Coordinates of C-alpha atoms in Angstrom, one line a residue:
M794 CA 100.5 192.4 31.3
T795 CA 97.8 189.9 30.5
H796 CA 100.4 187.1 30.8
F797 CA 102.5 188.6 33.5
F798 CA 102.1 185.7 36.0
S799 CA 102.6 182.9 33.3
Q800 CA 105.7 184.7 32.0
T801 CA 107.1 184.9 35.5
I802 CA 106.1 181.4 36.5
W803 CA 109.8 180.7 37.2
L804 CA 109.4 182.8 40.3
V805 CA 107.3 180.0 41.9
P806 CA 110.3 177.8 42.8
C807 CA 112.2 180.9 43.9
Y808 CA 109.6 181.8 46.5
A809 CA 110.3 178.5 48.3
L810 CA 114.0 178.9 48.0
I811 CA 113.8 182.3 49.6
G812 CA 111.7 180.9 52.4
A813 CA 114.3 178.1 52.9
V814 CA 117.1 180.6 53.2
L815 CA 115.2 182.9 55.5
A816 CA 114.2 180.0 57.8
I817 CA 117.8 178.9 58.5
P818 CA 118.7 181.7 61.0
W819 CA 116.1 180.4 63.4
S820 CA 118.0 177.3 64.0
P821 CA 118.8 176.7 67.7
G822 CA 121.9 178.6 68.7
L823 CA 121.5 181.4 66.2
I824 CA 118.4 183.3 67.3
R825 CA 117.6 182.3 70.9
R826 CA 115.0 184.8 72.1
T827 CA 112.1 184.1 69.6
G828 CA 112.6 180.3 69.5
P829 CA 112.4 178.4 66.2
R830 CA 108.7 179.1 65.3
P831 CA 109.3 182.1 63.0
A832 CA 111.0 179.8 60.6
G833 CA 107.7 178.0 60.0
Y834 CA 105.7 181.1 59.6
I835 CA 108.1 182.6 57.1
S836 CA 108.1 179.3 55.1
I837 CA 104.3 179.1 55.1
F838 CA 104.0 182.7 53.9
M839 CA 106.4 182.2 51.0
T840 CA 104.6 179.0 50.1
L841 CA 101.3 180.9 50.1
L842 CA 102.9 183.4 47.7
A843 CA 104.0 180.5 45.4
F844 CA 100.5 179.0 45.5
A845 CA 98.8 182.3 44.7
H846 CA 101.2 183.0 41.9
S847 CA 100.7 179.6 40.3
L848 CA 96.9 179.9 40.5
L849 CA 97.0 183.3 38.8
A850 CA 99.3 181.9 36.2
L851 CA 97.0 178.9 35.7
R852 CA 94.1 181.3 35.1
E853 CA 96.0 183.1 32.4
I854 CA 97.2 179.9 30.6
W855 CA 93.9 178.0 30.9
H856 CA 92.6 176.9 27.4
Q857 CA 95.7 178.6 25.9
A858 CA 98.4 177.0 23.8
P859 CA 101.5 176.0 25.7
E860 CA 104.2 178.7 26.0
Y861 CA 107.9 177.9 26.3
L862 CA 110.6 179.8 28.1
S863 CA 114.3 179.2 27.8
F864 CA 117.3 180.5 29.9
S865 CA 120.8 179.9 28.7
W866 CA 122.9 178.2 31.4
L867 CA 126.1 177.1 29.6
H868 CA 127.5 177.6 26.1
A869 CA 131.0 176.4 25.5
A870 CA 132.9 174.3 23.0
G871 CA 129.8 173.7 20.9
L872 CA 127.7 172.6 23.9
N873 CA 124.7 174.7 24.6
I874 CA 122.7 173.8 27.8
T875 CA 119.5 175.7 28.5
L876 CA 116.9 175.6 31.2
D877 CA 113.7 175.1 29.2
L878 CA 110.3 175.6 30.9
E879 CA 106.9 174.6 29.6
V880 CA 104.1 176.9 30.6
S881 CA 100.9 174.9 30.0
A882 CA 97.7 174.1 31.9
V883 CA 99.2 170.7 32.9
T884 CA 102.6 171.9 34.1
V885 CA 101.3 175.1 35.9
G886 CA 98.4 173.1 37.4
A887 CA 101.0 170.5 38.7
A888 CA 103.0 173.4 40.2
A889 CA 99.9 174.8 41.8
G890 CA 99.0 171.4 43.2
I891 CA 102.5 170.9 44.7
A892 CA 102.5 174.4 46.3
G893 CA 99.0 173.9 47.7
L894 CA 99.8 170.5 49.2
N895 CA 103.0 171.9 50.6
L896 CA 101.0 174.7 52.2
L897 CA 98.6 172.2 53.9
A898 CA 101.5 170.0 55.0
Q899 CA 103.4 173.0 56.5
I900 CA 100.3 174.2 58.4
Y901 CA 99.9 170.6 59.6
A902 CA 103.5 170.5 60.8
V903 CA 103.0 173.6 63.0
A904 CA 100.8 171.5 65.3
Y905 CA 102.6 168.2 64.7
L906 CA 106.1 169.6 65.5
E907 CA 104.9 172.0 68.2
M908 CA 107.4 170.8 70.8
D909 CA 110.2 170.1 68.4
W910 CA 113.2 172.5 68.2
G911 CA 114.2 171.5 64.6
W912 CA 111.7 173.8 62.9
A913 CA 114.3 175.7 60.9
R914 CA 115.8 172.5 59.6
F915 CA 112.5 170.9 58.8
Y916 CA 110.9 173.9 57.1
S917 CA 114.1 174.6 55.1
L918 CA 114.1 171.1 53.8
I919 CA 110.3 171.2 53.0
A920 CA 110.9 174.4 51.1
L921 CA 113.7 172.8 49.2
F922 CA 111.4 169.9 48.2
E923 CA 108.8 172.4 47.1
A924 CA 111.2 174.4 45.0
G925 CA 112.6 171.3 43.4
M926 CA 109.2 169.7 42.6
C927 CA 107.7 172.9 41.2
L928 CA 110.8 173.3 39.0
L929 CA 110.5 169.7 37.9
A930 CA 106.8 170.2 37.0
L931 CA 107.7 173.2 34.8
C932 CA 111.0 171.9 33.5
N933 CA 111.1 170.9 29.8
S934 CA 114.7 169.6 29.9
L935 CA 115.8 166.1 30.7
F936 CA 119.2 167.3 31.9
F937 CA 117.8 169.7 34.4
S938 CA 115.1 167.2 35.4
Y939 CA 117.9 164.9 36.3
V940 CA 119.6 167.7 38.3
V941 CA 116.4 168.3 40.3
L942 CA 116.0 164.6 41.0
E943 CA 119.5 164.5 42.4
I944 CA 118.6 167.5 44.7
L945 CA 115.5 165.7 45.8
T946 CA 117.5 162.6 46.6
L947 CA 119.7 164.6 48.9
G948 CA 116.7 166.3 50.4
T949 CA 115.2 162.9 51.1
Y950 CA 118.3 161.8 52.9
L951 CA 118.3 165.0 55.1
I952 CA 114.6 165.0 56.0
V953 CA 114.4 161.3 56.7
G954 CA 117.4 161.7 59.0
M955 CA 116.0 164.7 60.8
W956 CA 115.9 163.0 64.1
Y957 CA 119.4 161.7 63.7
N958 CA 119.9 160.6 67.3
Q959 CA 117.7 157.5 66.6
P960 CA 119.6 154.5 65.0
L961 CA 116.6 153.5 62.8
V962 CA 116.3 157.0 61.4
V963 CA 120.0 157.0 60.4
T964 CA 119.6 153.6 58.8
G965 CA 116.5 154.7 56.9
A966 CA 118.1 157.9 55.6
R967 CA 121.2 156.1 54.5
D968 CA 119.3 153.3 52.7
A969 CA 116.9 155.7 51.0
F970 CA 119.9 157.7 49.7
L971 CA 121.9 154.7 48.5
T972 CA 118.9 153.0 46.9
K973 CA 118.0 156.1 44.9
R974 CA 121.6 156.6 43.9
V975 CA 121.5 153.2 42.1
G976 CA 118.8 154.4 39.8
D977 CA 120.3 157.9 39.5
L978 CA 123.6 156.6 38.3
V979 CA 122.1 154.5 35.5
L980 CA 119.8 157.4 34.6
L981 CA 122.8 159.7 34.3
M982 CA 124.4 157.3 31.8
A983 CA 121.3 157.5 29.7
V984 CA 121.1 161.3 29.9
V985 CA 124.6 161.6 28.7
A986 CA 124.2 159.0 25.9
L987 CA 120.9 160.5 24.6
L988 CA 122.3 163.9 23.7
P989 CA 124.6 162.8 20.8
I990 CA 121.9 160.4 19.6
A991 CA 118.9 162.7 19.6
G992 CA 120.7 166.0 19.6
T993 CA 118.5 167.5 22.3
W994 CA 117.4 167.2 25.9
N995 CA 114.2 169.1 25.4
F996 CA 111.2 166.9 26.2
T997 CA 109.1 168.4 23.4
E998 CA 111.8 168.0 20.8
L999 CA 112.6 164.4 22.1
A1000 CA 108.9 163.5 21.5
Q1001 CA 109.1 164.8 17.9
W1002 CA 112.4 163.1 17.3
A1003 CA 111.0 159.8 18.6
Q1004 CA 108.3 159.8 16.0
T1005 CA 110.8 159.4 13.2
A1006 CA 113.9 158.0 15.0
Q1007 CA 115.4 154.8 13.5
L1008 CA 117.6 153.3 16.2
E1009 CA 119.4 150.0 16.1
P1010 CA 117.3 147.7 18.3
R1011 CA 120.1 146.9 20.8
V1012 CA 120.9 150.6 21.2
A1013 CA 117.3 151.5 21.6
T1014 CA 116.8 148.8 24.3
L1015 CA 119.9 149.7 26.3
L1016 CA 119.1 153.4 26.1
T1017 CA 115.5 153.1 27.1
L1018 CA 116.1 150.6 29.9
A1019 CA 118.7 153.0 31.4
L1020 CA 116.1 155.8 31.2
V1021 CA 113.6 153.7 33.1
A1022 CA 116.1 152.9 36.0
G1023 CA 115.8 156.4 37.6
P1024 CA 111.9 156.3 37.8
V1025 CA 112.0 152.7 39.1
A1026 CA 114.1 153.9 42.1
K1027 CA 112.2 157.2 42.6
C1028 CA 108.8 155.4 42.6
A1029 CA 109.9 152.6 44.9
Q1030 CA 109.3 149.8 42.4
F1031 CA 110.6 146.3 42.7
P1032 CA 113.5 145.6 43.3
L1033 CA 114.4 149.2 44.4
H1034 CA 111.4 149.6 46.7
L1035 CA 112.8 149.1 50.3
W1036 CA 113.8 152.8 50.7
L1037 CA 110.2 154.0 51.0
D1038 CA 109.4 151.6 53.7
E1039 CA 112.5 152.6 55.7
A1040 CA 112.0 156.3 55.0
M1041 CA 108.9 156.2 57.2
E1042 CA 111.1 156.9 60.2
G1043 CA 111.0 160.6 59.3
P1044 CA 108.5 163.2 60.6
Y1045 CA 104.8 162.5 59.7
P1046 CA 104.3 165.9 57.9
A1047 CA 107.2 165.0 55.5
T1048 CA 105.4 161.7 54.9
I1049 CA 102.5 163.6 53.5
L1050 CA 104.7 164.9 50.7
R1051 CA 106.9 161.8 50.4
N1052 CA 104.0 159.4 49.9
T1053 CA 102.4 161.7 47.2
V1054 CA 104.3 164.2 45.2
V1055 CA 107.9 163.1 46.0
V1056 CA 107.5 159.5 44.7
E1057 CA 105.5 160.9 41.8
T1058 CA 108.6 162.8 40.5
G1059 CA 109.9 159.6 39.0
A1060 CA 106.5 158.9 37.4
W1061 CA 106.4 162.5 36.0
V1062 CA 109.7 162.0 34.3
L1063 CA 108.6 158.6 33.0
I1064 CA 105.5 160.1 31.5
K1065 CA 107.6 162.8 29.8
L1066 CA 109.9 160.2 28.4
Q1067 CA 107.1 157.8 27.2
P1068 CA 107.6 158.6 23.5
V1069 CA 111.3 157.7 23.8
I1070 CA 110.7 154.6 25.8
A1071 CA 108.2 153.4 23.2
L1072 CA 111.1 153.1 20.7
S1073 CA 111.9 149.8 22.3
P1074 CA 109.2 147.1 22.8
V1075 CA 111.5 145.4 25.3
A1076 CA 111.6 148.5 27.5
S1077 CA 107.9 149.0 27.3
Q1078 CA 107.3 145.5 28.4
V1079 CA 109.8 145.9 31.2
V1080 CA 108.0 149.0 32.4
I1081 CA 104.7 147.1 32.3
W1082 CA 105.8 144.1 34.2
I1083 CA 107.9 146.0 36.8
G1084 CA 104.7 148.0 37.5
A1085 CA 102.5 144.9 37.5
V1086 CA 104.7 142.8 39.8
T1087 CA 105.2 145.8 42.2
A1088 CA 101.5 146.5 42.2
I1089 CA 100.5 142.9 43.1
G1090 CA 103.4 142.3 45.5
A1091 CA 103.1 145.6 47.4
S1092 CA 99.4 145.2 47.8
L1093 CA 99.9 141.8 49.4
I1094 CA 102.7 143.1 51.6
S1095 CA 100.5 146.0 52.8
I1096 CA 97.9 143.6 54.2
A1097 CA 100.6 141.8 56.3
Q1098 CA 102.0 145.0 58.0
I1099 CA 101.1 146.1 61.5
D1100 CA 102.8 149.5 61.2
I1101 CA 100.4 152.2 60.0
K1102 CA 103.0 154.0 58.0
R1103 CA 104.2 150.8 56.4
V1104 CA 100.6 149.8 55.4
L1105 CA 100.4 153.1 53.5
S1106 CA 103.9 153.1 52.1
Y1107 CA 103.4 149.7 50.3
L1108 CA 100.1 151.0 48.9
V1109 CA 102.1 153.9 47.5
S1110 CA 104.4 151.4 45.7
A1111 CA 101.4 149.5 44.5
Y1112 CA 99.7 152.5 42.9
M1113 CA 102.9 153.8 41.4
G1114 CA 103.1 150.3 39.8
L1115 CA 99.7 151.0 38.2
V1116 CA 101.1 154.3 36.8
F1117 CA 104.0 152.3 35.3
V1118 CA 101.5 150.0 33.7
A1119 CA 99.6 152.9 32.2
V1120 CA 102.8 154.5 30.8
G1121 CA 104.0 151.2 29.4
T1122 CA 100.7 150.7 27.6
G1123 CA 100.8 154.3 26.2
Q1124 CA 98.1 155.8 28.4
T1125 CA 99.9 159.0 29.4
Q1126 CA 96.8 161.1 29.8
T1127 CA 95.3 158.4 32.1
A1128 CA 98.5 158.3 34.1
L1129 CA 98.3 162.0 34.7
M1130 CA 94.7 161.8 35.8
F1131 CA 95.6 158.9 38.0
L1132 CA 98.4 160.9 39.7
F1133 CA 96.0 163.7 40.4
T1134 CA 93.4 161.6 42.1
Y1135 CA 95.9 159.4 43.9
T1136 CA 97.8 162.4 45.3
I1137 CA 94.7 163.8 47.1
A1138 CA 93.5 160.5 48.4
M1139 CA 96.9 159.4 49.8
A1140 CA 97.6 162.8 51.3
L1141 CA 94.3 162.6 53.1
L1142 CA 95.0 159.1 54.4
V1143 CA 98.4 160.2 55.8
M1144 CA 96.9 163.3 57.4
S1145 CA 94.0 161.4 59.0
T1146 CA 96.4 158.9 60.6
G1147 CA 99.1 161.3 61.5
G1148 CA 97.2 163.2 64.2
I1149 CA 96.3 159.8 65.8
V1150 CA 99.9 158.6 65.9
L1151 CA 101.0 162.0 67.4
N1152 CA 98.4 161.7 70.2
N1153 CA 98.9 157.9 70.9
I1154 CA 102.6 157.8 70.4
S1155 CA 102.4 154.5 68.5
Q1156 CA 102.3 153.3 64.9
N1157 CA 101.4 149.7 65.8
L1158 CA 97.9 148.8 64.6
T1159 CA 97.5 146.2 67.4
H1160 CA 97.6 149.0 70.0
Y1161 CA 94.5 150.7 68.5
G1162 CA 90.8 150.3 68.6
G1163 CA 87.6 152.1 69.5
L1164 CA 88.6 155.5 68.0
W1165 CA 85.3 156.1 66.2
S1166 CA 83.6 157.4 69.3
R1167 CA 86.6 159.6 70.2
R1168 CA 87.9 160.9 66.8
P1169 CA 84.9 160.9 64.3
I1170 CA 86.4 163.6 62.2
S1171 CA 89.6 161.6 61.6
G1172 CA 87.5 158.5 60.9
I1173 CA 85.4 160.3 58.3
C1174 CA 88.5 161.7 56.6
L1175 CA 90.1 158.3 56.5
L1176 CA 87.0 156.8 55.0
V1177 CA 86.9 159.5 52.3
G1178 CA 90.6 159.0 51.5
A1179 CA 90.1 155.3 51.3
G1180 CA 87.1 155.6 49.0
S1181 CA 88.9 158.1 46.8
L1182 CA 91.9 155.7 46.3
V1183 CA 89.9 152.7 45.1
A1184 CA 87.1 152.3 42.5
L1185 CA 84.2 153.5 44.7
P1186 CA 81.8 155.7 42.7
P1187 CA 81.5 158.6 42.4
L1188 CA 84.8 159.5 44.0
G1189 CA 87.9 160.5 42.0
G1190 CA 89.8 157.2 42.0
F1191 CA 86.8 155.5 40.4
W1192 CA 87.1 157.5 37.2
A1193 CA 90.8 157.1 36.8
L1194 CA 90.6 153.3 37.4
V1195 CA 87.6 152.9 35.1
Q1196 CA 89.4 154.8 32.3
M1197 CA 92.5 152.7 32.7
G1198 CA 90.6 149.5 33.1
D1199 CA 88.5 150.1 30.0
F1200 CA 91.7 150.4 27.8
L1201 CA 93.3 147.3 29.4
W1202 CA 90.1 145.3 29.0
K1203 CA 90.0 145.9 25.3
N1204 CA 93.8 145.5 24.6
Q1205 CA 95.5 143.5 27.4
P1206 CA 93.0 141.5 29.5
L1207 CA 95.8 140.0 31.7
L1208 CA 96.8 143.5 32.9
F1209 CA 93.2 144.2 33.5
G1210 CA 93.2 141.3 35.9
V1211 CA 96.2 142.9 37.7
L1212 CA 94.3 146.1 38.0
L1213 CA 91.3 144.2 39.5
A1214 CA 93.5 142.4 42.0
V1215 CA 95.3 145.5 43.1
N1216 CA 92.0 147.4 43.5
G1217 CA 90.5 144.6 45.6
L1218 CA 93.5 144.0 47.7
S1219 CA 93.9 147.8 48.4
A1220 CA 90.3 148.0 49.4
F1221 CA 90.8 145.1 51.8
S1222 CA 94.0 146.7 53.2
L1223 CA 92.3 150.0 53.8
A1224 CA 89.3 148.4 55.4
R1225 CA 91.7 146.5 57.7
L1226 CA 93.4 149.8 58.6
F1227 CA 90.1 151.5 59.4
G1228 CA 88.7 148.5 61.3
S1229 CA 91.9 148.1 63.4
M1230 CA 92.0 151.7 64.4
F1231 CA 88.4 152.8 64.7
G1232 CA 86.5 149.5 65.3
G1233 CA 86.1 147.5 68.4
K1234 CA 86.5 148.7 72.0
P1235 CA 89.0 151.3 73.1
T1236 CA 92.4 150.0 74.3
A1237 CA 94.7 151.3 76.9
M1238 CA 96.4 153.4 74.2
T1239 CA 93.2 155.0 72.8
V1240 CA 91.0 155.5 75.9
R1241 CA 92.1 159.1 76.0
S1242 CA 92.5 160.2 72.4
P1243 CA 90.6 163.4 71.5
E1244 CA 90.8 165.1 68.2
G1245 CA 94.0 167.0 67.7
L1246 CA 94.7 170.8 67.5
W1247 CA 92.8 172.7 65.0
L1248 CA 96.0 173.1 62.9
L1249 CA 95.9 169.3 62.5
V1250 CA 92.2 169.1 61.8
M1251 CA 91.8 172.1 59.4
P1252 CA 94.2 171.0 56.7
M1253 CA 92.7 167.5 56.9
M1254 CA 89.2 168.9 56.4
V1255 CA 90.2 171.2 53.5
L1256 CA 91.8 168.2 51.8
M1257 CA 88.7 166.1 52.4
G1258 CA 86.5 168.8 50.8
L1259 CA 88.8 168.8 47.8
A1260 CA 88.7 165.0 47.6
L1261 CA 84.9 165.1 47.6
H1262 CA 85.0 167.7 44.8
V1263 CA 87.5 165.9 42.6
P1264 CA 84.7 164.4 40.3
L1265 CA 83.3 167.9 39.8
L1266 CA 86.7 169.2 39.0
L1267 CA 87.3 166.4 36.4
L1268 CA 83.9 167.2 34.9
Q1269 CA 84.7 170.9 34.7
W1270 CA 88.0 170.1 33.1
Q1271 CA 86.4 167.7 30.7
L1272 CA 88.6 164.8 31.9
L1273 CA 85.9 162.3 32.8
P1274 CA 85.8 159.3 30.4
D1275 CA 83.0 159.1 27.9
W1276 CA 80.4 157.0 29.7
S1277 CA 78.8 155.9 26.5
Q1278 CA 82.1 154.4 25.4
I1279 CA 82.9 152.6 28.6
D1280 CA 82.3 148.8 28.8
R1281 CA 79.8 148.2 31.6
T1282 CA 81.6 144.9 32.4
V1283 CA 84.7 146.9 33.4
V1284 CA 82.7 149.1 35.7
F1285 CA 80.9 146.2 37.3
L1286 CA 84.0 144.2 38.0
L1287 CA 85.9 147.2 39.5
V1288 CA 83.0 148.2 41.7
F1289 CA 82.4 144.6 42.7
L1290 CA 86.0 144.0 43.7
T1291 CA 86.0 147.3 45.6
I1292 CA 82.9 146.4 47.6
D1293 CA 84.0 142.9 48.1
G1294 CA 87.4 144.0 49.5
L1295 CA 85.8 146.6 51.7
A1296 CA 83.1 144.2 52.9
L1297 CA 85.5 141.4 53.7
G1298 CA 87.9 143.7 55.5
S1299 CA 85.0 145.2 57.5
L1300 CA 83.6 141.8 58.3
I1301 CA 86.9 140.7 59.8
Y1302 CA 88.2 143.8 61.5
L1303 CA 85.0 145.4 62.6
N1304 CA 83.7 142.1 64.1
E1305 CA 84.7 141.9 67.7
G1306 CA 83.9 138.2 67.7
W1307 CA 86.6 137.5 65.2
K1308 CA 89.8 136.5 67.0
K1309 CA 92.7 138.9 66.7
P1310 CA 95.3 138.9 65.4
V1311 CA 93.8 137.4 62.3
R1312 CA 95.7 134.5 60.7
F1313 CA 95.6 133.9 56.9
G1314 CA 97.1 130.6 55.9
P1315 CA 100.2 129.0 57.4
Q1316 CA 102.7 131.1 59.4
F1317 CA 105.5 130.9 56.9
L1318 CA 103.2 132.5 54.3
Q1319 CA 102.3 135.3 56.6
D1320 CA 106.0 135.8 57.5
F1321 CA 106.8 135.8 53.7
F1322 CA 104.6 138.9 53.2
A1323 CA 105.2 140.5 56.6
Y1324 CA 109.0 140.5 55.9
D1325 CA 108.6 142.1 52.5
L1326 CA 109.1 138.8 50.5
Y1327 CA 112.4 138.5 52.3
T1328 CA 113.8 141.1 49.9
A1329 CA 116.3 142.4 52.5
K1330 CA 117.7 138.9 53.1
L1331 CA 117.8 138.4 49.3
Y1332 CA 119.9 141.6 49.1
K1333 CA 122.3 140.2 51.7
V1334 CA 122.9 136.9 50.0
T1335 CA 123.3 138.4 46.5
I1336 CA 124.2 142.1 46.1
V1337 CA 125.7 142.6 49.6
F1338 CA 127.6 139.3 49.4
F1339 CA 129.0 140.2 46.0
V1340 CA 130.0 143.7 47.0
G1341 CA 131.7 142.2 50.1
I1342 CA 133.8 139.9 48.0
V1343 CA 134.8 142.7 45.7
S1344 CA 135.6 144.9 48.6
Q1345 CA 137.8 142.2 50.1
A1346 CA 139.6 141.7 46.8
V1347 CA 140.2 145.4 46.5
Y1348 CA 141.4 145.6 50.0
W1349 CA 143.8 142.7 49.4
F1350 CA 145.1 144.3 46.2
D1351 CA 145.6 147.6 47.9
R1352 CA 147.2 146.1 51.0
F1353 CA 149.6 143.7 49.5
I1354 CA 150.2 144.9 45.9
V1355 CA 149.9 148.7 46.0
D1356 CA 151.2 149.1 49.6
G1357 CA 153.6 146.3 49.0
V1358 CA 155.3 148.1 46.1
V1359 CA 155.4 151.3 48.0
N1360 CA 156.8 149.6 51.1
L1361 CA 159.4 147.8 48.9
V1362 CA 160.6 151.1 47.4
G1363 CA 160.8 152.5 50.9
L1364 CA 162.8 149.6 52.3
A1365 CA 165.1 149.7 49.3
T1366 CA 165.6 153.4 49.9
V1367 CA 166.3 152.8 53.6
F1368 CA 168.7 150.0 52.9
G1369 CA 170.5 152.0 50.2
G1370 CA 170.8 155.0 52.6
Q1371 CA 172.1 152.8 55.4
S1372 CA 174.6 151.2 53.0
L1373 CA 175.9 154.5 51.7
R1374 CA 176.3 155.7 55.3
Y1375 CA 179.3 153.5 55.6
N1376 CA 180.9 155.1 52.6
I1377 CA 180.9 158.6 54.1
S1378 CA 184.3 158.7 55.8
G1379 CA 185.6 162.1 54.8
Q1380 CA 188.4 160.6 52.6
T1381 CA 188.5 161.7 49.0
Q1382 CA 189.4 158.3 47.5
F1383 CA 186.1 156.8 48.8
Y1384 CA 184.1 159.6 47.1
V1385 CA 186.0 159.1 43.8
L1386 CA 185.5 155.3 44.1
S1387 CA 181.7 155.8 44.6
I1388 CA 181.5 158.2 41.6
L1389 CA 183.4 155.7 39.4
L1390 CA 181.2 152.8 40.4
G1391 CA 178.1 154.8 39.7
I1392 CA 179.3 155.8 36.3
S1393 CA 180.3 152.2 35.5
L1394 CA 176.9 150.9 36.4
F1395 CA 175.2 153.5 34.4
L1396 CA 177.4 152.8 31.3
F1397 CA 176.8 149.0 31.7
A1398 CA 173.1 149.5 31.8
I1399 CA 173.3 151.4 28.5
V1400 CA 175.8 149.2 26.7
F1401 CA 174.4 145.8 27.8
P1402 CA 171.3 145.8 25.5
L1403 CA 173.5 146.9 22.6
F1404 CA 175.9 144.0 23.4
N1405 CA 173.0 141.5 23.2
L1406 CA 171.9 142.9 19.8
S1407 CA 175.4 142.4 18.3
F1408 CA 174.9 138.7 18.8

């Protein structure tokens, strides 16, 4: 009984699934008298059970060796597929974090979607996400991790398209689904190919196999690159990054999860696969430079955006790029620590801006200003979230960035420069976000903008308290880097770039005398970053153009070759039938003549080849 909760940890995803099923009947048209609100309360209660169960399981497994559970799913023709679960402090802690963040997001949604009739649909989909992500955190099988990622891709499509009567919402949901499908398809090829090579899909066994595996370099490169494709799409990395920007059309409470734990699902699988990816130096370098390019590019794009959600969404891609750099350089423990600190900081940023957007009905930064005197709680939460995301001591993001920076400073100084640039640009972008919303004088949109309902403020305050306590948690868990081993130059440069970015952003956007909108460089350069490096147009002149040509070729072949053959057979049949119609006269001699002609033609077809052979 001492390990009851850890041995039944598989129930944590089940709680959410039960909540999703029980919430569906409260869709409009099924239960009319109570309205849709019970769907939210049921889902919140089941999420609370999942959170409590995972915390009790974490208490049991803390400082204990990992335990492994296995459930047979398919055994046929020599193929044995099992659902393997890893019960360790890391995996159970991840499940507890997912359930806890879902609980706060669902409470937040009660106020945010107060007047919306789509509660049953929203809470069912949120519960589906929770179940999938908790299962992914516990899953020790690459095959079932892929299955869960596919379910989450479908869930993204459905929840982004929740308000399906808006054209931009439909477009965003479609593009998010199709972009992720590109990575999923390539990942599926790798999953299928890996089994006969390694003999297992179990992550633990794959790590052991990778230590002694001797693969032909070309095979190793192709296999590992295909494994990387899935996380690239899930984490919104270049060039498969546009979906996250367009997915911002969904409800704000869903953005809390999508900008944090949803995009991290790809990074989680990438961390699990790091020993296999390390088999190919080419794949490791690809992971590093995809992450580096995305981190720099997305940070610059974020500064040029005027939509609040888009500012944050590009910072998501930038920080996931840093996770890619950490995994590519073999820093898996640092990557896990980075994910933990990033999740809390980004969730707090989204929450602190969500209530403002709800009240002011605008996501355009140019419509805001002067909110500090009206919404100080949201402003403080935004400041704490921003400080926790960058290298501002003593908050959580500082320790993760210092640990990562110290390794890169000693081994790959160029990548340390990337880390510095991303940290400084992110600090500037966040200062710009705060200054545009809370600085200056109130505008027509913000003159009446009080703090939101307590259900909006309470989850935000709880998350702010957690963000302030992250350093203490890292200290308690013995995850803080050894200060005596850290190069002081790394600390100085990171803190200097952070303060520099925050100070420059504050100087520009908190200064009422500085003309707005601010112009940096020539207009074409601003447009270059504002329009996402013209990636969408690049897609149109390359991939879309090529797919269009192929589609036209397939259409021509189907129209004139396939249909042409079928139509020819049809015409021949009609012509033959019409011709034979004149032979039906009711006289016996005509029937006998038709039979003799048919037999003669049949015999001629048989004898003619033999006649040619005799000569």
